[in-house]
Short mmCIF file of C-alpha atoms in Angstrom, two decimals:
data_model
loop_
_atom_site.label_atom_id
_atom_site.label_comp_id
_atom_site.label_asym_id
_atom_site.label_seq_id
_atom_site.Cartn_x
_atom_site.Cartn_y
_atom_site.Cartn_z
CA MET A 95 34.26 105.29 106.19
CA PRO A 96 31.89 102.30 106.49
CA SER A 97 33.21 98.81 105.81
CA VAL A 98 33.96 97.99 102.16
CA ASP A 99 34.17 94.84 100.06
CA LEU A 100 37.91 94.81 99.35
CA VAL A 101 41.03 96.56 100.56
CA ILE A 102 44.46 96.31 98.94
CA LYS A 103 47.20 97.56 101.25
CA ASN A 104 50.99 97.93 101.29
CA ALA A 105 51.19 98.97 97.65
CA LYS A 106 52.62 101.57 95.35
CA ILE A 107 49.65 102.90 93.39
CA TRP A 108 50.05 104.60 90.03
CA MET A 109 47.83 107.66 89.71
CA PRO A 110 47.72 110.41 87.08
CA GLY A 111 49.58 112.72 89.44
CA GLY A 112 52.22 110.27 90.60
CA ILE A 113 52.81 107.20 92.78
CA VAL A 114 50.89 106.91 96.07
CA GLN A 115 52.25 104.75 98.88
CA GLY A 116 49.34 103.00 100.54
CA GLY A 117 46.29 101.17 99.29
CA LEU A 118 42.84 101.34 97.81
CA ALA A 119 39.33 100.37 98.87
CA VAL A 120 36.54 98.92 96.74
CA ARG A 121 32.80 98.90 97.29
CA GLU A 122 30.28 97.46 94.82
CA GLY A 123 32.89 97.27 92.06
CA LYS A 124 34.05 100.88 92.34
CA ILE A 125 37.15 102.46 93.86
CA VAL A 126 35.99 104.44 96.90
CA ALA A 127 39.33 105.40 98.42
CA ILE A 128 43.02 105.69 97.55
CA CYS A 129 45.02 106.64 100.59
CA HIS A 130 47.72 105.71 103.12
CA ASP A 131 47.25 102.34 104.75
CA TYR A 132 46.34 103.80 108.15
CA ALA A 133 43.31 105.53 106.62
CA LEU A 134 41.90 102.48 104.86
CA PRO A 135 38.53 101.20 106.14
CA ASP A 136 37.69 97.73 107.34
CA ALA A 137 36.90 95.26 104.59
CA ASP A 138 35.39 91.85 104.01
CA GLN A 139 38.51 90.90 102.04
CA LYS A 140 42.02 92.26 102.61
CA ILE A 141 45.00 91.69 100.33
CA ASP A 142 48.62 92.61 101.07
CA ALA A 143 50.28 93.80 97.86
CA GLN A 144 53.71 93.21 99.45
CA GLY A 145 55.05 96.52 98.22
CA ASN A 146 54.26 95.82 94.58
CA LEU A 147 52.90 98.31 92.06
CA ILE A 148 49.23 98.71 91.19
CA ILE A 149 48.37 100.06 87.74
CA PRO A 150 45.09 100.37 85.84
CA GLY A 151 43.97 97.29 83.96
CA LEU A 152 44.88 97.42 80.29
CA VAL A 153 42.20 98.38 77.77
CA ASP A 154 42.98 96.36 74.64
CA GLU A 155 40.99 97.96 71.84
CA HIS A 156 42.09 95.48 69.15
CA VAL A 157 41.23 91.84 69.81
CA HIS A 158 40.03 89.03 67.51
CA LEU A 159 38.54 86.20 69.56
CA GLY A 160 36.50 84.85 66.66
CA ASP A 161 33.39 83.89 68.58
CA PRO A 162 30.98 83.07 66.98
CA TYR A 163 32.54 81.69 63.78
CA GLU A 164 30.07 79.77 61.70
CA GLY A 165 29.52 78.47 58.19
CA PRO A 166 31.14 76.15 55.66
CA GLY A 167 34.93 76.30 55.53
CA HIS A 168 35.30 77.65 59.05
CA GLU A 169 35.42 74.39 60.97
CA ASN A 170 38.99 75.04 62.17
CA ALA A 171 38.13 78.48 63.49
CA ILE A 172 36.46 77.14 66.63
CA GLN A 173 39.78 75.51 67.56
CA ARG A 174 41.71 78.78 67.41
CA GLU A 175 40.07 80.82 70.12
CA ASP A 176 36.75 81.52 71.78
CA PHE A 177 35.45 84.15 74.16
CA ALA A 178 36.07 82.10 77.28
CA ALA A 179 39.68 81.16 76.51
CA GLY A 180 40.45 84.55 74.97
CA THR A 181 39.22 86.50 77.98
CA MET A 182 41.12 84.18 80.31
CA ALA A 183 44.24 85.01 78.30
CA ALA A 184 43.36 88.70 78.65
CA ALA A 185 43.07 88.41 82.43
CA SER A 186 46.36 86.53 82.55
CA GLY A 187 48.01 89.43 80.74
CA GLY A 188 46.52 92.15 82.95
CA VAL A 189 43.94 93.18 80.35
CA THR A 190 40.69 94.04 82.14
CA THR A 191 38.71 95.37 79.15
CA ILE A 192 38.88 94.13 75.58
CA ILE A 193 37.13 95.49 72.51
CA GLU A 194 36.37 92.69 70.07
CA MET A 195 36.80 93.17 66.35
CA PRO A 196 33.90 92.50 63.93
CA ASP A 197 35.50 90.11 61.42
CA THR A 198 33.81 86.99 62.73
CA VAL A 199 31.28 84.98 60.74
CA PRO A 200 28.67 86.30 60.38
CA LEU A 201 30.41 89.67 60.16
CA VAL A 202 29.26 92.20 62.73
CA THR A 203 28.01 94.61 60.07
CA THR A 204 24.31 94.41 60.96
CA LEU A 205 22.30 94.99 64.10
CA GLU A 206 21.12 91.39 64.01
CA SER A 207 24.66 89.99 63.95
CA ALA A 208 25.72 92.34 66.77
CA ARG A 209 22.86 91.13 68.97
CA THR A 210 23.64 87.49 68.20
CA LYS A 211 27.32 87.94 68.96
CA LEU A 212 26.56 89.63 72.26
CA GLU A 213 24.26 86.76 73.27
CA VAL A 214 26.99 84.23 72.46
CA CYS A 215 29.87 86.08 74.12
CA LYS A 216 28.39 87.55 77.29
CA PRO A 217 27.98 84.26 79.23
CA LYS A 218 31.61 83.31 78.46
CA ALA A 219 33.49 86.48 79.40
CA TYR A 220 35.98 86.61 82.27
CA VAL A 221 36.84 90.29 81.67
CA ASP A 222 34.72 93.26 80.61
CA PHE A 223 34.32 93.74 76.88
CA GLY A 224 33.10 96.08 74.20
CA MET A 225 32.46 95.30 70.55
CA HIS A 226 33.37 97.04 67.32
CA GLY A 227 31.09 96.88 64.32
CA GLY A 228 32.13 97.08 60.69
CA PHE A 229 31.04 98.13 57.23
CA ILE A 230 31.59 96.61 53.80
CA ALA A 231 30.82 97.69 50.27
CA GLY A 232 27.61 96.49 48.69
CA THR A 233 25.52 96.64 51.86
CA ASP A 234 23.16 99.26 53.23
CA TYR A 235 25.88 100.58 55.51
CA THR A 236 24.17 103.97 55.76
CA ARG A 237 21.39 102.35 57.78
CA GLU A 238 23.55 99.72 59.48
CA ILE A 239 26.23 102.14 60.73
CA ARG A 240 23.58 104.20 62.50
CA GLN A 241 21.97 101.13 64.04
CA LEU A 242 25.29 99.68 65.21
CA PHE A 243 26.29 103.00 66.72
CA GLU A 244 23.01 103.29 68.61
CA PHE A 245 23.48 99.71 69.84
CA GLY A 246 26.71 100.86 71.45
CA LEU A 247 29.40 99.84 68.97
CA THR A 248 31.45 103.03 68.84
CA GLY A 249 34.12 101.73 66.45
CA LEU A 250 33.24 100.88 62.83
CA LYS A 251 36.00 98.98 61.06
CA THR A 252 36.80 98.27 57.45
CA PHE A 253 39.67 96.95 55.35
CA THR A 254 41.19 98.78 52.40
CA CYS A 255 42.62 95.43 51.26
CA TYR A 256 41.50 91.81 51.10
CA SER A 257 41.05 90.24 54.53
CA ILE A 258 38.89 87.11 54.45
CA PRO A 259 36.51 85.91 51.72
CA GLU A 260 33.55 87.41 53.58
CA TRP A 261 35.25 90.82 53.79
CA PRO A 262 36.38 92.19 50.43
CA PRO A 263 38.33 95.46 50.20
CA CYS A 264 36.38 98.66 50.76
CA TYR A 265 37.51 100.88 47.90
CA ASP A 266 37.54 104.65 47.85
CA GLY A 267 34.00 105.40 46.65
CA ASP A 268 32.28 103.31 49.29
CA LEU A 269 34.80 104.36 51.91
CA TYR A 270 34.18 108.05 51.24
CA GLU A 271 30.41 107.62 51.56
CA ALA A 272 30.70 105.51 54.72
CA LEU A 273 33.03 108.00 56.41
CA LYS A 274 30.49 110.75 55.87
CA VAL A 275 27.92 108.64 57.72
CA ILE A 276 30.41 107.89 60.50
CA HIS A 277 30.98 111.61 60.90
CA ASP A 278 27.27 112.35 60.99
CA VAL A 279 26.52 109.84 63.75
CA GLY A 280 29.65 110.65 65.79
CA ALA A 281 31.27 107.22 65.56
CA ILE A 282 34.94 106.29 65.04
CA ALA A 283 36.30 104.68 61.88
CA LEU A 284 38.85 101.90 62.40
CA LEU A 285 40.93 101.54 59.26
CA HIS A 286 43.16 98.65 58.21
CA ALA A 287 45.25 100.68 55.79
CA GLU A 288 47.17 98.78 53.09
CA ASN A 289 46.96 99.36 49.34
CA ASP A 290 45.09 96.38 47.89
CA PHE A 291 46.40 96.91 44.36
CA ILE A 292 50.03 96.80 45.50
CA LEU A 293 49.37 93.72 47.62
CA SER A 294 47.51 91.79 44.92
CA THR A 295 50.11 92.61 42.26
CA SER A 296 53.09 91.71 44.46
CA ARG A 297 51.43 88.44 45.55
CA LYS A 298 50.74 87.46 41.95
CA LYS A 299 54.36 88.17 40.98
CA LEU A 300 55.82 86.26 43.93
CA GLN A 301 53.64 83.22 43.38
CA SER A 302 54.30 83.18 39.64
CA ASN A 303 58.02 83.04 40.49
CA GLY A 304 57.42 80.04 42.74
CA ARG A 305 58.19 81.88 45.97
CA THR A 306 56.96 80.07 49.09
CA ASP A 307 59.57 81.19 51.66
CA ILE A 308 58.87 83.43 54.66
CA ARG A 309 60.67 86.36 53.04
CA SER A 310 57.96 86.42 50.42
CA HIS A 311 55.52 87.50 53.14
CA LEU A 312 57.66 90.56 53.79
CA GLU A 313 57.91 91.33 50.08
CA TRP A 314 54.18 90.77 49.63
CA ARG A 315 53.35 93.56 52.09
CA PRO A 316 56.10 96.19 51.62
CA PRO A 317 56.11 99.47 53.58
CA ILE A 318 54.93 101.44 50.53
CA ALA A 319 51.59 99.59 50.57
CA GLU A 320 50.97 100.80 54.11
CA ILE A 321 52.44 104.29 53.68
CA GLU A 322 50.29 105.07 50.64
CA ALA A 323 47.12 103.81 52.31
CA ASP A 324 47.88 105.70 55.54
CA ARG A 325 48.21 108.95 53.61
CA ARG A 326 45.02 108.31 51.66
CA MET A 327 43.04 107.38 54.79
CA VAL A 328 44.17 110.51 56.61
CA PHE A 329 43.14 112.60 53.60
CA PHE A 330 39.70 110.94 53.50
CA LEU A 331 39.21 111.48 57.23
CA GLU A 332 40.11 115.13 56.87
CA GLN A 333 37.79 115.62 53.92
CA THR A 334 34.82 114.00 55.64
CA GLY A 335 35.52 115.29 59.14
CA ALA A 336 35.18 111.75 60.49
CA LYS A 337 37.03 110.69 63.61
CA GLY A 338 39.32 107.78 62.77
CA LEU A 339 42.01 105.43 64.03
CA LEU A 340 44.68 103.85 61.83
CA VAL A 341 45.07 100.42 63.38
CA HIS A 342 48.21 98.26 63.75
CA THR A 343 50.49 100.90 62.20
CA SER A 344 54.02 99.61 61.61
CA VAL A 345 55.61 102.54 59.74
CA PRO A 346 56.70 105.97 61.03
CA GLU A 347 55.30 107.66 57.93
CA GLY A 348 51.78 106.69 58.97
CA VAL A 349 52.33 108.04 62.48
CA LEU A 350 53.63 111.33 61.11
CA GLU A 351 50.68 111.66 58.72
CA VAL A 352 48.35 111.40 61.70
CA ARG A 353 50.42 113.93 63.63
CA GLY A 354 50.10 116.39 60.78
CA ALA A 355 46.34 115.91 60.68
CA LYS A 356 46.11 116.56 64.42
CA GLU A 357 48.07 119.77 64.01
CA ARG A 358 45.54 120.82 61.37
CA GLY A 359 42.76 120.29 63.89
CA HIS A 360 41.40 116.89 62.85
CA HIS A 361 40.40 114.01 65.13
CA VAL A 362 42.69 111.39 63.65
CA TYR A 363 44.57 108.87 65.78
CA VAL A 364 47.09 106.06 65.36
CA GLU A 365 47.58 102.68 67.00
CA THR A 366 50.61 100.43 67.00
CA CYS A 367 51.15 96.94 68.43
CA PRO A 368 53.87 95.37 70.59
CA HIS A 369 55.13 93.23 67.69
CA TYR A 370 56.09 96.43 65.85
CA LEU A 371 58.16 97.50 68.86
CA PHE A 372 59.72 94.21 69.98
CA LEU A 373 60.13 92.26 66.71
CA THR A 374 61.81 93.05 63.41
CA GLU A 375 61.75 91.50 59.94
CA ASP A 376 64.71 89.36 61.07
CA ASP A 377 62.43 87.82 63.70
CA VAL A 378 59.87 87.11 60.99
CA THR A 379 62.53 85.18 59.06
CA ARG A 380 63.54 83.34 62.23
CA LEU A 381 60.04 82.50 63.45
CA GLY A 382 58.52 81.72 60.07
CA PRO A 383 54.75 81.26 59.93
CA TRP A 384 54.29 81.99 63.64
CA ALA A 385 55.17 85.62 62.87
CA LYS A 386 52.98 85.90 59.78
CA VAL A 387 50.94 89.00 60.63
CA ALA A 388 49.70 91.90 58.55
CA PRO A 389 51.37 94.29 58.19
CA PRO A 390 54.62 92.48 59.03
CA PRO A 391 57.24 93.83 61.47
CA ARG A 392 59.78 96.11 59.77
CA ASP A 393 63.57 96.56 59.91
CA LYS A 394 65.56 97.62 62.96
CA ALA A 395 65.79 101.28 61.96
CA VAL A 396 62.02 101.51 61.55
CA VAL A 397 61.44 99.84 64.93
CA ALA A 398 63.83 102.30 66.60
CA HIS A 399 61.96 105.20 65.00
CA MET A 400 58.62 103.81 66.21
CA TRP A 401 59.97 103.82 69.78
CA GLU A 402 60.97 107.47 69.35
CA LEU A 403 57.51 108.37 68.11
CA LEU A 404 55.85 106.46 70.95
CA ASN A 405 57.88 108.35 73.53
CA SER A 406 57.24 111.66 71.81
CA GLY A 407 53.49 111.20 72.20
CA TYR A 408 52.82 110.76 68.50
CA ILE A 409 51.36 107.25 68.93
CA ASP A 410 47.99 107.25 70.65
CA THR A 411 47.18 103.64 71.52
CA LEU A 412 48.73 100.20 71.86
CA GLY A 413 46.56 97.26 70.83
CA SER A 414 47.60 93.61 70.78
CA ASP A 415 45.85 92.62 67.50
CA HIS A 416 45.40 89.21 69.13
CA GLY A 417 44.14 86.91 66.38
CA PRO A 418 45.55 83.39 66.67
CA TYR A 419 45.36 80.42 64.37
CA THR A 420 45.77 76.81 65.41
CA LYS A 421 49.23 75.27 65.51
CA GLU A 422 48.25 73.11 62.53
CA GLU A 423 47.18 76.17 60.52
CA LYS A 424 50.51 77.85 61.24
CA LEU A 425 52.62 74.74 60.59
CA ALA A 426 50.99 74.52 57.17
CA GLY A 427 53.17 77.49 56.24
CA VAL A 428 56.54 75.94 57.06
CA ARG A 429 57.05 74.76 53.47
CA ASN A 430 54.70 77.23 51.84
CA ILE A 431 54.13 80.48 53.72
CA TRP A 432 50.99 81.25 51.70
CA ASN A 433 49.27 78.34 53.45
CA ALA A 434 49.74 79.77 56.97
CA GLY A 435 47.03 81.73 58.73
CA ASN A 436 47.61 85.49 58.88
CA GLY A 437 47.45 86.41 62.57
CA SER A 438 49.05 85.68 65.91
CA SER A 439 48.47 85.02 69.60
CA THR A 440 49.65 88.12 71.45
CA ILE A 441 47.28 89.38 74.16
CA GLU A 442 49.25 87.99 77.10
CA GLY A 443 52.52 89.55 75.96
CA THR A 444 51.78 93.27 76.03
CA LEU A 445 52.08 93.79 79.78
CA PRO A 446 55.32 91.88 80.53
CA LEU A 447 57.03 93.24 77.42
CA MET A 448 56.12 96.83 78.24
CA LEU A 449 57.09 96.44 81.90
CA ASP A 450 60.46 95.17 80.71
CA ALA A 451 60.74 98.21 78.41
CA VAL A 452 60.04 100.48 81.39
CA ASN A 453 62.71 98.72 83.45
CA LYS A 454 65.21 99.07 80.62
CA GLY A 455 64.47 102.76 80.10
CA LEU A 456 62.99 102.31 76.63
CA THR A 457 59.88 104.15 77.77
CA THR A 458 58.27 105.42 80.97
CA LEU A 459 55.55 103.91 83.10
CA ASP A 460 53.37 106.97 82.49
CA ARG A 461 53.70 106.64 78.72
CA PHE A 462 52.91 102.92 78.83
CA ILE A 463 49.76 103.54 80.86
CA GLN A 464 48.70 106.34 78.53
CA VAL A 465 48.81 104.23 75.37
CA ALA A 466 47.63 100.93 76.87
CA CYS A 467 45.05 102.08 79.42
CA GLU A 468 44.01 105.71 79.41
CA ASN A 469 43.99 106.62 75.72
CA PRO A 470 42.00 103.61 74.48
CA ALA A 471 39.43 104.28 77.20
CA ARG A 472 39.23 107.94 76.22
CA LEU A 473 39.00 107.25 72.51
CA PHE A 474 36.13 104.79 72.89
CA ARG A 475 34.40 106.85 75.61
CA LEU A 476 34.94 104.44 78.48
CA TYR A 477 37.01 106.92 80.51
CA PRO A 478 37.07 107.51 83.47
CA ARG A 479 35.12 104.34 84.19
CA LYS A 480 37.99 102.42 82.61
CA GLY A 481 41.66 103.13 81.96
CA THR A 482 42.57 104.92 85.19
CA LEU A 483 42.70 104.60 88.96
CA GLN A 484 40.46 107.24 90.49
CA VAL A 485 37.77 107.35 93.13
CA GLY A 486 34.59 106.44 91.25
CA SER A 487 36.34 104.41 88.56
CA ASP A 488 35.73 100.69 88.15
CA ALA A 489 38.11 98.70 90.33
CA ASP A 490 39.95 97.31 87.31
CA PHE A 491 43.60 97.02 88.26
CA VAL A 492 46.69 94.86 88.03
CA ILE A 493 49.21 94.23 90.77
CA VAL A 494 52.56 93.96 89.02
CA ASP A 495 55.93 92.81 90.26
CA MET A 496 58.50 95.06 88.61
CA LYS A 497 61.50 93.10 89.87
CA SER A 498 60.80 89.44 89.13
CA THR A 499 61.97 87.77 85.94
CA TYR A 500 59.24 86.26 83.78
CA LYS A 501 59.58 83.94 80.80
CA ILE A 502 56.81 84.16 78.24
CA SER A 503 56.08 80.66 77.00
CA ASN A 504 53.60 78.51 75.14
CA ASP A 505 53.23 76.38 78.26
CA LYS A 506 51.77 79.31 80.22
CA THR A 507 49.30 80.64 77.70
CA LYS A 508 45.57 80.53 78.46
CA SER A 509 44.71 81.01 74.79
CA LYS A 510 42.86 78.12 73.18
CA CYS A 511 45.43 78.00 70.36
CA GLY A 512 48.13 76.89 72.81
CA TRP A 513 50.95 79.16 71.64
CA ILE A 514 52.12 82.76 71.83
CA LEU A 515 54.16 84.84 69.39
CA TYR A 516 56.64 85.90 72.08
CA ASP A 517 57.45 82.35 73.26
CA GLY A 518 60.86 82.26 74.97
CA MET A 519 61.22 86.01 75.55
CA VAL A 520 62.33 86.87 79.10
CA THR A 521 61.15 90.03 80.81
CA GLN A 522 61.72 91.85 84.07
CA GLY A 523 58.20 92.56 85.28
CA MET A 524 55.03 90.48 85.41
CA ALA A 525 51.38 90.53 86.45
CA LYS A 526 50.71 89.02 89.89
CA MET A 527 46.98 89.70 90.23
CA THR A 528 44.17 91.04 88.04
CA SER A 529 40.95 92.59 89.35
CA ILE A 530 37.77 93.21 87.37
CA ARG A 531 35.45 95.55 89.28
CA GLY A 532 36.94 94.37 92.56
CA ALA A 533 36.72 90.65 91.79
CA ILE A 534 40.06 88.86 91.57
CA VAL A 535 40.13 86.93 88.28
CA MET A 536 43.85 86.06 88.06
CA GLU A 537 46.29 85.33 90.84
CA ASP A 538 49.87 84.08 90.40
CA SER A 539 49.26 83.10 86.77
CA GLU A 540 46.13 81.08 87.62
CA ILE A 541 42.62 82.05 86.56
CA VAL A 542 40.47 82.24 89.69
CA GLY A 543 37.60 84.28 88.26
CA ARG A 544 34.15 83.24 87.15
CA GLN A 545 33.08 82.75 83.56
CA GLY A 546 30.33 85.24 82.83
CA HIS A 547 31.66 87.83 85.30
CA GLY A 548 32.72 90.05 82.40
CA GLN A 549 30.18 92.70 81.43
CA PHE A 550 29.41 94.29 78.08
CA VAL A 551 30.53 97.90 78.29
CA THR A 552 29.82 100.72 75.91
CA ARG A 553 30.53 104.41 75.58
CA GLU A 554 29.39 107.03 78.05
CA ARG A 555 26.25 108.24 76.27
CA SER A 556 25.73 111.25 78.56
CA LEU A 557 28.66 112.95 76.85
CA GLU A 558 27.28 112.64 73.33
CA ARG A 559 24.45 115.08 72.84
CA ILE A 560 22.70 117.90 74.62
CA GLY A 561 19.76 118.77 72.40
CA LYS A 562 21.09 118.87 68.85
CA LYS A 563 24.63 119.73 69.84
CA ARG A 564 27.18 116.97 70.28
CA VAL A 565 29.41 117.60 73.26
CA SER A 566 32.21 115.70 74.86
CA THR A 567 34.44 116.32 77.84
CA ILE A 568 36.70 113.55 76.54
CA ASP A 569 38.17 114.85 73.31
CA GLY A 570 40.45 111.94 72.62
CA PRO A 571 43.80 110.53 73.67
CA THR A 572 46.26 112.54 75.68
CA SER A 573 49.94 113.13 74.97
CA PRO A 574 52.83 113.61 77.38
#
């Protein structure tokens, strides 16, 4: 083999068929060989992995970096996060591809706003990125969904409950019509599923009783609000034939609804987040406003059940739902939880927490890679370019040390907000090096990459249509 750009040797390489002892070679951003060390070609750059494990870079399908964020009343938003800091945090956490959510200002619900956002974000990115679009009631979403899909935004998100002033709830009539369009164009609906009527009534009751404590956040968003909306969203997806993903699912009932829909032949999927696996409602009480997220973490029995469902293959993807607020915005909730921002800094925690879970036997390495790398790439049609280690795939990988102890801390975060939800948690397992298309962007917890190296990535269009017939060799996430 002719000389290549980069060789990693002396590694254990995760591959779909098992662990390979040896190394890999990279030319022009692609993996061109995975083999024993003696068979590796000469290279311009050689790196000794020192016996550590190489896994695919994580594909985080659920990220809120909030760039751009414009308009009156949003002055604090630019202090929370931006695309440069957020993608540095991604690289630090072994995330090589993010997919950005559309609830920035202006909302990414039109082709014009999508183009503007791409122009703003592309020069700042350290890692590769995709973008989700969205749809809201009262707009010409029939036209906009088609335009956003053709632009490359495979995921179209909406909220069934209040989110921010610019994004009111999408109620059933509009949702039903929008899902029919999503089905027709072949896109994927991303659904924040909580019952707005339950939430608004419970909030009104709590506030009228003078409740301002952190427990009121848990009571504001009870499991029933999520369970009911999950069941309704699955029903709507089945009736319209639309492909859909229930995002940040915290309750087993939602996971089982999706499983039932799959068994009936529908393309319905479910995502959970690390905070629904590693935190409980007791942690919410302990952490206060820092753990104010929606939906909130649930009780210990629910968390244990979610682990069972993850390991059974019932949960398809693992997204961070990274969406930080400033320290000042969170501290505003210490005396009155309603004043705290509803979101958290999480993107750097997924990898060390899940490596620790693998070391403790809570899950397997294969299952972790399925939900955090392979399945998100499959679902959003980035596979096998992303989400796996194969000859021909992008050289997006993470060298991880499975033995070293790592303490997650605010002091280490690269996020602009300066804090992380999992501050103080100690793991066995950490990222040592992150590669984006063969370029090293993180080494020993330091960002060494170049701003603007990250590329905008979109779905593999060649799989979509042949003539009038839609075809796909990637039918969705895989199970064990």
